[in-house]
Coordinates of C-alpha atoms and ligand atoms in Angstrom, one line a residue:
Chain A
M1 CA 57.1 116.8 149.1
S2 CA 53.6 117.7 149.4
E3 CA 51.0 117.4 146.7
A4 CA 48.9 120.1 145.2
T5 CA 45.5 121.2 146.9
S6 CA 42.6 121.5 144.4
T7 CA 43.4 125.1 144.1
G8 CA 46.7 126.7 143.3
Y9 CA 47.8 124.4 140.4
P10 CA 48.3 126.9 137.2
E11 CA 46.4 125.5 134.5
E12 CA 48.1 128.2 132.3
N13 CA 52.0 127.7 132.5
Y14 CA 55.2 127.7 130.4
L15 CA 54.4 124.0 129.5
T16 CA 50.9 124.7 128.1
Q17 CA 52.0 127.6 125.8
G18 CA 52.1 125.3 122.7
S19 CA 53.1 121.7 122.4
T20 CA 54.2 121.4 118.9
L21 CA 57.7 121.0 117.9
K22 CA 57.8 124.2 116.5
S23 CA 56.8 125.8 119.7
W24 CA 59.8 124.3 121.3
L25 CA 62.4 124.7 118.6
L26 CA 61.5 128.4 118.1
T27 CA 60.9 129.3 121.7
T28 CA 63.0 132.2 123.4
D29 CA 61.4 131.2 126.8
H30 CA 64.6 130.5 129.2
K31 CA 62.6 127.8 130.9
R32 CA 61.9 126.0 127.7
I33 CA 65.5 126.4 126.4
G34 CA 66.6 124.8 129.7
V35 CA 64.3 121.9 129.3
L36 CA 65.8 121.6 125.5
Y37 CA 69.2 121.6 126.9
L38 CA 68.3 119.1 129.5
L39 CA 66.9 116.6 127.0
T40 CA 70.2 117.3 124.7
I41 CA 72.7 116.8 127.4
S42 CA 70.8 113.6 128.6
V43 CA 71.2 112.1 125.1
F44 CA 75.1 112.9 125.2
F45 CA 75.4 111.6 128.8
L46 CA 73.8 108.4 127.3
L47 CA 76.3 108.1 124.6
G48 CA 79.3 109.1 126.8
G49 CA 78.1 106.5 129.4
L50 CA 77.8 103.7 126.7
F51 CA 81.6 104.4 125.9
A52 CA 82.4 104.1 129.5
A53 CA 80.5 100.8 129.6
G54 CA 82.8 99.6 126.8
I55 CA 85.9 100.7 128.7
R56 CA 84.8 98.9 132.0
L57 CA 83.9 95.8 130.0
E58 CA 87.4 95.7 128.2
L59 CA 89.0 96.2 131.7
A60 CA 87.1 93.2 133.4
T61 CA 89.9 91.1 132.1
P62 CA 93.7 91.7 132.0
Q63 CA 94.0 90.8 128.4
G64 CA 92.9 93.1 125.8
D65 CA 90.5 90.6 124.5
L66 CA 87.2 92.7 123.7
V67 CA 88.4 95.5 121.3
Q68 CA 91.5 96.3 119.5
P69 CA 94.0 98.7 121.2
E70 CA 93.2 101.5 118.4
T71 CA 89.3 101.0 119.2
Y72 CA 89.9 101.2 122.8
N73 CA 91.8 104.6 122.4
R74 CA 88.7 105.9 120.4
M75 CA 86.5 104.7 123.2
F76 CA 88.0 106.4 125.9
T77 CA 88.5 109.6 123.8
M78 CA 84.9 109.7 122.8
H79 CA 83.9 109.2 126.4
G80 CA 85.9 112.2 127.5
I81 CA 84.9 114.4 124.7
L82 CA 81.3 113.6 125.0
M83 CA 81.2 113.9 128.9
I84 CA 83.3 116.8 129.2
F85 CA 82.3 119.1 126.5
F86 CA 78.7 117.9 125.9
F87 CA 77.6 117.1 129.2
L88 CA 79.5 118.3 132.2
I89 CA 80.2 121.9 130.9
P90 CA 76.5 122.8 129.9
S91 CA 75.2 120.4 132.6
I92 CA 74.1 122.5 135.5
P93 CA 74.5 126.1 133.8
A94 CA 72.6 125.4 130.7
T95 CA 69.8 123.5 132.3
L96 CA 69.2 124.4 135.9
G97 CA 71.0 127.7 135.5
N98 CA 69.0 128.7 132.5
F99 CA 65.8 127.8 134.1
L100 CA 66.4 129.3 137.4
I101 CA 68.5 132.2 137.4
P102 CA 65.7 134.7 136.0
L103 CA 63.3 133.2 138.5
Q104 CA 65.6 133.6 141.4
I105 CA 66.3 137.3 140.6
G106 CA 62.7 138.1 139.8
A107 CA 63.2 138.6 136.0
K108 CA 60.8 137.8 133.1
D109 CA 63.6 136.1 131.1
V110 CA 67.4 136.4 130.7
A111 CA 68.8 139.5 129.3
F112 CA 69.2 138.2 125.5
P113 CA 66.5 135.5 125.1
R114 CA 67.2 135.1 121.4
L115 CA 70.9 134.8 122.0
N116 CA 70.0 132.2 124.5
L117 CA 68.2 130.1 121.9
A118 CA 70.9 130.7 119.4
S119 CA 73.4 129.1 121.9
W120 CA 71.4 126.0 122.2
Y121 CA 71.4 125.6 118.4
I122 CA 75.2 126.3 118.4
F123 CA 75.3 123.7 120.9
V124 CA 73.4 121.3 118.8
I125 CA 75.6 122.0 115.4
G126 CA 78.7 121.4 117.6
G127 CA 77.5 118.2 118.8
C128 CA 76.6 117.2 115.4
F129 CA 80.1 117.8 114.3
T130 CA 81.2 115.5 117.1
L131 CA 78.9 112.9 116.1
W132 CA 80.1 113.1 112.5
A133 CA 83.6 112.4 114.0
L134 CA 81.9 109.4 116.0
V135 CA 80.0 107.7 113.1
S136 CA 83.0 108.1 110.7
G137 CA 85.2 106.3 113.0
G138 CA 86.0 108.4 116.0
V139 CA 89.2 109.9 117.5
D140 CA 92.0 108.5 119.3
T141 CA 93.8 111.6 120.7
G142 CA 92.3 111.6 124.2
W143 CA 90.0 114.4 124.9
T144 CA 93.0 116.7 125.6
F145 CA 94.0 116.6 121.8
Y146 CA 97.6 116.6 122.9
T147 CA 100.3 117.7 120.2
P148 CA 102.2 116.3 118.3
F149 CA 100.1 113.2 118.2
S150 CA 96.9 115.0 117.3
T151 CA 98.5 117.3 114.7
L152 CA 101.1 114.9 113.2
F153 CA 100.4 111.3 113.8
S154 CA 96.9 110.5 114.4
N155 CA 94.9 108.8 111.5
S156 CA 91.7 109.3 113.3
H157 CA 88.9 112.0 112.7
V158 CA 90.5 114.8 114.7
L159 CA 89.1 117.7 112.4
P160 CA 85.5 117.1 112.9
A161 CA 85.8 116.3 116.5
A162 CA 88.1 119.4 117.1
L163 CA 85.6 121.7 115.1
G164 CA 82.7 120.1 117.2
V165 CA 84.5 121.3 120.5
F166 CA 85.3 124.6 118.8
I167 CA 81.8 125.3 117.7
T168 CA 80.4 124.3 121.0
G169 CA 82.7 126.7 122.9
F170 CA 80.7 129.6 121.5
S171 CA 77.6 128.2 123.0
S172 CA 79.3 128.2 126.3
I173 CA 80.8 131.6 125.9
L174 CA 77.3 133.0 125.0
T175 CA 75.6 131.5 127.8
G176 CA 78.0 133.0 130.3
L177 CA 77.7 136.3 128.6
N178 CA 74.0 136.3 129.0
F179 CA 74.2 135.3 132.5
I180 CA 76.4 138.0 133.5
V181 CA 74.4 140.7 131.9
T182 CA 71.3 139.1 133.3
I183 CA 72.7 139.1 136.9
H184 CA 74.1 142.5 136.5
R185 CA 70.9 144.4 135.0
M186 CA 67.7 142.3 135.6
R187 CA 67.6 141.8 139.4
A188 CA 64.3 142.5 140.9
P189 CA 63.9 146.0 142.8
G190 CA 65.5 145.7 146.3
L191 CA 67.4 142.6 145.3
T192 CA 71.0 143.9 146.0
W193 CA 74.2 141.6 145.5
F194 CA 74.3 140.2 149.1
K195 CA 70.7 139.4 148.9
L196 CA 71.4 137.0 146.0
P197 CA 71.1 133.3 146.5
L198 CA 74.5 131.4 146.3
F199 CA 73.2 129.6 143.2
I200 CA 73.4 133.0 141.3
W201 CA 76.9 133.9 142.8
S202 CA 78.3 130.5 141.7
H203 CA 76.7 131.0 138.1
Y204 CA 78.2 134.5 138.0
A205 CA 81.7 133.1 138.9
T206 CA 81.1 130.5 136.4
S207 CA 80.1 132.7 133.6
L208 CA 83.2 134.8 134.2
I209 CA 85.4 131.6 133.6
Q210 CA 83.4 130.8 130.4
V211 CA 83.8 134.2 128.9
L212 CA 87.4 134.7 129.7
G213 CA 88.7 131.1 129.3
T214 CA 86.8 129.5 126.5
P215 CA 88.2 131.9 123.8
V216 CA 91.6 130.4 124.4
V217 CA 90.8 127.0 124.0
A218 CA 88.9 127.6 120.9
I219 CA 91.8 129.4 119.2
T220 CA 94.2 126.7 120.5
I221 CA 91.9 124.1 118.8
V222 CA 92.0 126.3 115.6
L223 CA 95.8 126.2 115.9
V224 CA 95.7 122.3 116.0
A225 CA 93.5 122.2 112.9
F226 CA 95.7 124.6 111.1
E227 CA 98.8 122.7 112.0
R228 CA 97.2 119.5 110.9
V229 CA 96.1 120.8 107.6
F230 CA 98.6 123.4 106.6
H231 CA 101.7 122.1 108.6
L232 CA 102.4 125.4 110.1
G233 CA 105.0 125.4 112.8
I234 CA 103.1 126.2 116.0
F235 CA 103.5 122.9 118.0
D236 CA 105.8 120.8 115.5
P237 CA 109.2 121.3 116.7
S238 CA 110.7 120.2 113.3
V239 CA 109.3 123.5 111.8
G240 CA 110.0 125.7 114.9
G241 CA 107.0 124.9 117.0
D242 CA 106.8 123.5 120.6
P243 CA 104.4 120.8 121.6
V244 CA 104.4 121.9 125.2
L245 CA 103.1 125.3 124.1
F246 CA 99.9 123.3 123.2
Q247 CA 99.8 122.1 126.8
H248 CA 100.1 125.7 128.3
L249 CA 97.2 127.0 126.2
F250 CA 94.9 124.0 126.5
W251 CA 95.3 123.9 130.3
F252 CA 94.9 127.6 130.7
Y253 CA 91.2 127.0 129.8
S254 CA 90.9 123.4 130.6
H255 CA 91.8 123.6 134.3
P256 CA 89.4 126.6 134.9
A257 CA 86.9 124.1 132.9
V258 CA 86.8 122.1 136.0
Y259 CA 85.4 125.0 138.0
I260 CA 83.0 125.6 135.1
M261 CA 81.6 122.2 136.0
I262 CA 82.0 122.2 139.8
L263 CA 81.0 125.9 140.9
P264 CA 77.5 125.7 139.5
G265 CA 77.3 122.4 141.5
M266 CA 78.4 124.0 144.6
G267 CA 75.7 126.7 144.0
V268 CA 73.1 123.8 144.0
I269 CA 74.3 122.3 147.1
S270 CA 74.2 125.7 149.0
E271 CA 70.5 126.0 148.1
V272 CA 69.7 122.4 149.1
V273 CA 71.7 122.5 152.2
A274 CA 69.9 125.7 153.4
T275 CA 66.4 124.4 152.4
F276 CA 66.8 121.1 154.1
S277 CA 68.5 122.3 157.1
R278 CA 66.0 125.3 157.5
K279 CA 68.8 127.6 158.1
R280 CA 70.5 130.6 156.6
I281 CA 73.9 129.5 155.0
F282 CA 76.6 129.7 157.6
G283 CA 79.1 132.5 156.5
Y284 CA 77.0 133.7 153.6
K285 CA 79.5 136.4 152.3
F286 CA 82.5 134.2 152.6
M287 CA 80.6 131.6 150.5
A288 CA 79.9 134.3 147.8
F289 CA 83.6 135.4 148.0
A290 CA 84.8 131.8 147.9
V291 CA 83.4 130.9 144.4
L292 CA 84.8 134.3 143.2
A293 CA 88.3 133.3 144.7
I294 CA 88.0 129.8 143.3
A295 CA 87.2 131.0 139.9
V296 CA 90.0 133.6 139.7
L297 CA 92.5 131.6 141.4
G298 CA 91.8 128.7 139.2
F299 CA 93.4 130.6 136.2
F300 CA 96.8 130.5 138.0
V301 CA 97.4 126.8 138.5
W302 CA 97.2 125.3 134.9
G303 CA 100.9 124.3 135.1
H304 CA 100.0 121.4 137.7
H305 CA 99.0 119.3 134.4
M306 CA 102.5 119.7 133.1
F307 CA 104.8 118.6 136.1
V308 CA 106.3 115.9 133.8
S309 CA 106.5 117.8 130.7
T310 CA 109.5 119.8 129.9
Q311 CA 108.0 122.6 132.1
S312 CA 110.6 124.3 134.2
V313 CA 110.9 123.2 137.8
Y314 CA 110.6 126.8 138.8
A315 CA 107.3 127.4 137.1
G316 CA 106.3 123.9 138.3
T317 CA 106.9 125.1 142.0
V318 CA 105.0 128.3 141.5
F319 CA 101.9 126.2 140.0
S320 CA 102.2 123.9 142.7
V321 CA 101.9 126.3 145.5
L322 CA 99.2 128.3 143.9
T323 CA 97.3 124.9 143.3
M324 CA 97.2 124.4 147.0
L325 CA 95.8 127.8 147.6
V326 CA 92.5 126.8 145.8
A327 CA 92.1 124.4 148.6
I328 CA 91.3 127.3 151.1
P329 CA 88.2 128.5 149.3
S330 CA 87.2 125.0 148.7
A331 CA 87.4 124.0 152.2
V332 CA 85.3 127.2 153.3
K333 CA 82.7 125.7 151.2
V334 CA 82.7 122.4 152.6
F335 CA 83.1 123.6 156.3
N336 CA 80.3 126.2 155.9
W337 CA 77.9 123.7 154.5
T338 CA 78.7 121.5 157.4
A339 CA 78.3 124.3 159.8
T340 CA 74.9 125.1 158.1
M341 CA 73.8 121.7 158.9
Y342 CA 74.8 121.9 162.6
N343 CA 72.0 122.5 164.6
G344 CA 69.6 122.9 161.7
A345 CA 66.2 121.0 161.5
V346 CA 67.8 118.5 158.9
S347 CA 65.3 116.5 156.9
W348 CA 66.6 113.7 154.7
D349 CA 64.7 114.3 151.3
T350 CA 66.1 113.1 148.2
P351 CA 67.9 116.3 147.1
M352 CA 69.7 116.2 150.6
L353 CA 70.9 112.8 150.2
Y354 CA 72.6 113.7 146.9
A355 CA 73.8 116.8 148.6
I356 CA 75.5 115.0 151.6
G357 CA 76.9 112.6 149.0
F358 CA 78.4 115.5 147.1
I359 CA 80.2 117.1 150.3
G360 CA 81.8 113.7 151.1
L361 CA 82.9 112.9 147.5
F362 CA 83.8 116.3 146.5
T363 CA 85.9 116.3 149.7
I364 CA 87.9 113.1 148.5
G365 CA 88.1 114.5 145.2
G366 CA 89.6 117.8 146.4
L367 CA 92.0 116.6 148.9
T368 CA 93.4 113.9 146.3
G369 CA 93.8 117.1 144.0
V370 CA 96.1 118.6 146.7
M371 CA 98.0 115.5 146.7
L372 CA 98.3 115.6 142.9
G373 CA 99.3 119.4 143.0
T374 CA 102.3 118.2 145.1
M375 CA 105.1 117.6 142.5
G376 CA 106.7 114.8 144.4
I377 CA 103.5 112.7 144.6
D378 CA 102.4 113.8 141.1
I379 CA 105.6 112.4 139.3
H380 CA 104.9 109.2 141.1
V381 CA 101.2 108.9 140.0
H382 CA 101.2 111.0 136.9
D383 CA 99.0 109.4 134.1
T384 CA 97.9 106.4 136.3
Y385 CA 94.5 105.7 137.6
F386 CA 95.0 107.6 140.6
V387 CA 94.6 110.8 138.6
V388 CA 91.6 109.1 136.9
A389 CA 90.0 108.4 140.2
H390 CA 90.5 111.9 141.5
F391 CA 88.9 113.7 138.7
H392 CA 86.0 111.3 138.8
Y393 CA 85.6 112.0 142.4
V394 CA 85.3 115.7 141.5
M395 CA 83.2 115.4 138.2
V396 CA 81.0 112.4 138.9
G397 CA 81.1 112.4 142.7
G398 CA 80.9 116.3 142.6
A399 CA 79.3 117.6 139.5
I400 CA 77.0 115.0 138.7
M401 CA 75.7 114.3 142.3
A402 CA 75.2 118.2 142.5
F403 CA 73.3 118.0 139.2
L404 CA 71.0 115.1 140.5
A405 CA 70.6 117.1 143.6
G406 CA 69.4 120.0 141.8
I407 CA 67.2 118.0 139.4
H408 CA 65.5 116.5 142.3
Y409 CA 65.3 119.7 144.2
W410 CA 63.5 121.8 141.3
W411 CA 61.8 119.1 139.6
P412 CA 58.6 120.1 141.1
K413 CA 59.4 123.7 139.8
I414 CA 60.3 122.4 136.3
A415 CA 57.5 119.8 135.8
G416 CA 55.0 120.7 138.5
K417 CA 54.8 117.0 139.4
T418 CA 55.8 114.9 142.3
Y419 CA 58.3 112.0 141.8
P420 CA 58.1 108.7 144.1
V421 CA 59.9 109.3 147.2
F422 CA 61.0 105.7 147.8
W423 CA 62.4 105.3 144.2
S424 CA 64.4 108.4 144.2
K425 CA 65.8 107.7 147.7
L426 CA 66.8 104.3 146.5
A427 CA 68.3 105.8 143.4
A428 CA 70.4 108.2 145.5
L429 CA 71.8 105.4 147.5
I430 CA 72.5 103.2 144.5
V431 CA 74.5 106.0 142.9
F432 CA 76.5 106.5 146.0
I433 CA 77.4 102.9 146.4
G434 CA 77.9 102.2 142.7
F435 CA 80.0 105.4 142.4
N436 CA 82.5 104.4 145.3
L437 CA 82.6 101.0 144.1
T438 CA 83.7 102.0 140.6
F439 CA 86.1 104.7 141.6
F440 CA 87.7 103.9 144.9
P441 CA 89.5 100.8 143.6
Q442 CA 91.0 103.0 140.9
F443 CA 92.8 105.1 143.6
L444 CA 94.4 101.9 144.8
L445 CA 95.3 100.8 141.2
G446 CA 96.7 104.1 140.4
Y447 CA 98.8 104.1 143.6
M448 CA 100.2 100.6 142.7
G449 CA 101.1 101.8 139.3
M450 CA 98.4 101.0 136.8
P451 CA 98.6 103.4 133.9
R452 CA 95.5 105.0 132.4
R453 CA 94.5 104.7 128.8
Y454 CA 95.7 101.1 128.3
H455 CA 93.3 98.4 127.2
A456 CA 95.4 95.5 128.8
Y457 CA 97.1 95.3 132.4
P458 CA 99.0 92.8 134.5
E459 CA 96.9 90.2 136.2
E460 CA 97.6 91.3 139.8
F461 CA 95.3 94.1 139.1
Q462 CA 92.2 92.1 138.0
V463 CA 90.4 92.1 141.3
L464 CA 90.3 95.8 141.8
N465 CA 89.4 96.2 138.1
V466 CA 86.5 93.7 138.4
L467 CA 85.4 95.5 141.4
S468 CA 85.5 98.8 139.6
S469 CA 83.5 97.4 136.5
A470 CA 80.9 95.8 138.9
G471 CA 80.5 99.2 140.5
A472 CA 80.1 100.8 137.1
T473 CA 77.1 98.5 136.6
V474 CA 75.5 99.4 139.7
L475 CA 76.0 103.0 139.1
G476 CA 74.5 102.7 135.6
V477 CA 71.4 101.3 137.3
G478 CA 71.3 104.2 139.7
Y479 CA 71.6 106.8 136.8
L480 CA 68.8 104.9 134.8
L481 CA 66.2 104.9 137.7
P482 CA 65.8 108.6 137.7
V483 CA 65.5 108.7 134.0
I484 CA 62.5 106.3 134.2
Y485 CA 60.8 107.7 137.3
L486 CA 61.3 111.3 136.3
T487 CA 59.9 110.7 132.7
Y488 CA 57.0 108.9 134.3
S489 CA 56.5 111.8 136.6
F490 CA 56.7 114.4 133.9
F491 CA 53.6 112.8 132.2
F492 CA 51.7 110.8 134.8
G493 CA 53.0 112.2 138.1
A494 CA 50.7 113.8 140.8
R495 CA 50.6 117.6 140.7
C496 CA 52.6 119.0 143.4
A497 CA 52.2 122.0 145.6
Q498 CA 53.6 125.5 144.7
N499 CA 56.5 125.4 147.2
P500 CA 56.6 121.6 148.2
W501 CA 59.8 121.9 150.3
G502 CA 58.7 125.0 152.1
A503 CA 61.7 126.8 150.6
V504 CA 62.4 130.5 150.5
G505 CA 63.7 132.4 147.4
L506 CA 61.9 134.1 144.8
E507 CA 61.8 131.1 142.2
W508 CA 59.1 129.6 144.9
E509 CA 57.0 132.8 145.2
T510 CA 55.6 131.9 141.6
T511 CA 53.6 128.9 140.7
S512 CA 55.0 125.6 139.8
P513 CA 55.5 125.3 136.7
P514 CA 55.8 129.1 136.4
P515 CA 53.9 131.1 133.8
T516 CA 55.7 132.0 130.6
L517 CA 56.8 135.5 132.1
N518 CA 57.6 133.9 135.5
F519 CA 55.8 136.4 137.7
D520 CA 52.3 138.2 137.3
E521 CA 53.9 141.0 139.1
I522 CA 57.7 141.7 139.3
P523 CA 58.4 141.1 143.1
T524 CA 59.9 143.8 145.2
V525 CA 62.7 142.3 147.7
T526 CA 62.8 143.5 151.2
G527 CA 63.9 140.6 153.4
E528 CA 67.3 138.9 153.6
V529 CA 68.4 135.8 151.5
Y530 CA 67.7 132.4 153.1
D531 CA 65.3 133.9 155.7
Y532 CA 64.5 130.7 157.5
S533 CA 63.0 132.5 160.5
P534 CA 60.9 130.5 162.9
K535 CA 57.7 132.4 161.8
K536 CA 58.2 131.0 158.3
E537 CA 58.7 127.4 159.4
A538 CA 55.4 127.7 161.3
Q539 CA 53.7 128.9 157.9
V540 CA 55.2 125.9 156.0
V541 CA 53.8 123.2 158.0
Chain B
M1 CA 71.6 154.4 129.5
S2 CA 72.2 156.7 126.7
V3 CA 73.7 155.1 123.5
H4 CA 76.6 156.9 122.1
V5 CA 76.5 157.7 118.4
S6 CA 79.8 158.2 116.5
P7 CA 80.0 160.6 113.5
T8 CA 81.0 158.7 110.2
S9 CA 84.3 160.7 110.3
T10 CA 85.4 158.7 113.4
Y11 CA 85.1 155.4 111.5
V12 CA 87.0 156.9 108.7
K13 CA 89.7 157.9 110.9
V14 CA 89.9 154.6 112.6
F15 CA 89.9 152.9 109.0
L16 CA 92.7 155.1 108.0
T17 CA 94.8 154.5 111.2
L18 CA 94.5 150.7 110.7
I19 CA 95.4 151.0 107.0
L20 CA 98.5 153.3 108.2
L21 CA 99.6 150.9 110.9
T22 CA 99.1 147.8 108.5
A23 CA 101.3 149.6 106.0
T24 CA 103.9 150.1 108.9
T25 CA 104.0 146.5 109.8
V26 CA 104.7 145.6 106.2
W27 CA 107.2 148.5 106.0
V28 CA 109.2 147.5 109.0
A29 CA 109.1 143.8 107.9
F30 CA 111.8 144.7 105.5
Y31 CA 114.2 145.7 108.1
D32 CA 116.0 143.4 110.6
F33 CA 115.9 145.0 114.2
G34 CA 117.1 141.7 115.8
I35 CA 115.4 141.0 119.1
L36 CA 113.2 144.0 118.5
N37 CA 111.4 142.3 115.5
N38 CA 108.7 140.9 117.5
V39 CA 108.4 143.6 119.9
I40 CA 107.6 146.1 117.1
A41 CA 105.2 144.0 115.2
L42 CA 103.3 143.1 118.4
G43 CA 103.5 146.6 119.5
I44 CA 101.7 147.9 116.3
A45 CA 99.2 145.0 116.5
F46 CA 98.5 146.0 120.0
A47 CA 98.0 149.6 118.9
K48 CA 95.6 148.7 116.3
A49 CA 93.5 146.5 118.6
T50 CA 93.3 149.4 121.2
V51 CA 91.9 151.6 118.3
V52 CA 89.3 149.0 117.5
V53 CA 88.3 148.4 121.0
L54 CA 88.2 152.1 122.0
F55 CA 86.5 153.8 118.9
F56 CA 85.0 151.1 116.8
M57 CA 83.6 149.0 119.7
H58 CA 82.6 152.2 121.6
V59 CA 84.5 151.1 124.8
K60 CA 85.7 154.8 125.1
W61 CA 82.1 156.0 125.6
S62 CA 81.1 153.0 127.7
S63 CA 80.2 152.6 131.3
P64 CA 82.9 151.8 134.0
L65 CA 81.6 148.2 134.3
I66 CA 82.2 147.7 130.6
K67 CA 85.6 149.1 130.7
L68 CA 86.4 146.9 133.6
I69 CA 85.1 143.8 131.7
A70 CA 87.2 144.8 128.6
G71 CA 90.1 145.5 130.9
A72 CA 89.8 142.1 132.3
G73 CA 90.1 140.3 129.0
V74 CA 93.4 142.2 128.6
V75 CA 94.6 141.3 132.2
W76 CA 93.8 137.7 131.5
L77 CA 95.8 137.6 128.2
V78 CA 98.6 139.0 130.5
I79 CA 98.1 136.2 132.8
L80 CA 98.4 133.6 130.0
I81 CA 101.6 135.1 128.6
L82 CA 103.2 135.8 132.0
F83 CA 103.0 132.4 133.2
T84 CA 103.6 130.8 130.2
L85 CA 106.9 132.9 129.8
G86 CA 107.6 131.9 133.6
D87 CA 108.0 128.4 132.2
Y88 CA 110.0 129.2 129.1
L89 CA 112.5 131.7 130.6
T90 CA 113.5 129.6 133.4
R91 CA 113.8 126.2 131.8
T92 CA 117.6 126.5 131.2
I93 CA 118.4 127.5 134.7
H94 CA 119.6 124.2 136.2
Y95 CA 119.1 123.5 139.8
T96 CA 121.9 122.3 142.0
A97 CA 120.8 120.7 145.3
P98 CA 122.7 122.4 148.2
P99 CA 125.4 120.1 149.9
I100 CA 123.9 118.2 152.8
Ligands
CU601 CU1 94.0 121.4 136.8

């Protein structure tokens, strides 16, 4: 990362346009809204992380000796709800996406700036309902709200939690809608679809899922609430309903929701790999179509969560085959990142370390997903720690690694400051080691048959569980470090150059941090995307 | 992009159509058509939604892109119903393994 020369640092930028609380809470600047989201989701991540810490602490010993079983149920439920709906789903789109989409397409803002602010407020209101559920005692249904437990039997605070998720859904829909319209209508002159960075393509695909899928989970949650309060016969078999119908409706959204979490991450990784390999992304068009393919195919596979429900084996077979098809575009992504690095001038800066971590961990998460999509294996490991390990490899090893890669890559753009190289590389290493130590043992535990969602377990599982808990501590340190040095950097860090990585892309053609309206003059695009020609290379150094 | 402005009479017609279709729903509810009960009720509901989307929400006068996006919503609903029925309608068919 190169530091700023005496000239070139913008004294006037989006951060200097008012420092009062009001100037932040009433802003319609997509960059400030991105920062608001970043702060909010960090709080939810911390809360969700505390519950994870509680879970790992309980599981350090085979006996359920730390908390009551009821409390344990509430801990893993709150962990899931907070992490999925309030951290992972908005993590990259609402922060980095919000900040960067207008910059990358050469626009002054998103298409609907006030709607953008409204979606942040809706997110916060939804979060408040969930916190209300939390402080009044929590929920014990699991983040999946499965019926009939959630509608007929649970004595916990299902309603406020469900309402929180319902409300937050609208924030997600509005963000997606905003991005779709922005990408369609606000591109700079000359910026045709196949000149768009893959970060934009992946956010476009993500937005489609948000708009097409989220309404289904919203209405499903309303049905749960109605059945709980008015005893309608939708999911309750004693009055003509069917609990498995809930699983159909829920997973129709919640499988694609996995791609809401991972596709933006793939966008980040594409940018980082191109920049730090000094090469155009290998097979650019394939990469663009691959994210769209994943987004669309993702809507045809939800039944793989229901192999051991009463779902018909014929439907199960179809869902199983379709699930495996998702592996094809996913593999295209992984192979093309690798091919981009091949013969590239690879540099090992912090964002690239996270990106390489992502590629490896996502591959493990994805391949174990193919295993789980195989009905025979799934029946063996269903509801075990194998599943837990699988989706943490995708969501923590994938989505959060990509989030950290993106934060470290665009931090100079967001804050206009440098961060300590040594500490950031150390943190990347600690996160990688801590992550694998936490979750690899869970694959083994699951394969040996340890079920998920229990607070006690047979003694022979203790060694692997202790390893996992120890890893969680390491991982916690790895996550805490960036919070500390980035906060320090934001206030006291050295000013950085406009384009510290020597990257191409419209976002680097404006100052760091950018002015409120992003560009003094709307750029006209003539070159290709990822144009890392040797000539540019020489200019950078 | 020019914005289409509908005359008030269009909205009145939409309103009257919706009222008429609602009345039809109530009226047919008094007769038992057997297996067709749900088909008729959903058919009327679908007709109402179509009127709202096309005229009240101006999709009839919108660009092809808007039509595509509105159509995608319908297609996605069909995916949801089709694959869910794919489960329900095949549950009772029992699989017998072929003799080895
Ligand atoms: Cu799934």
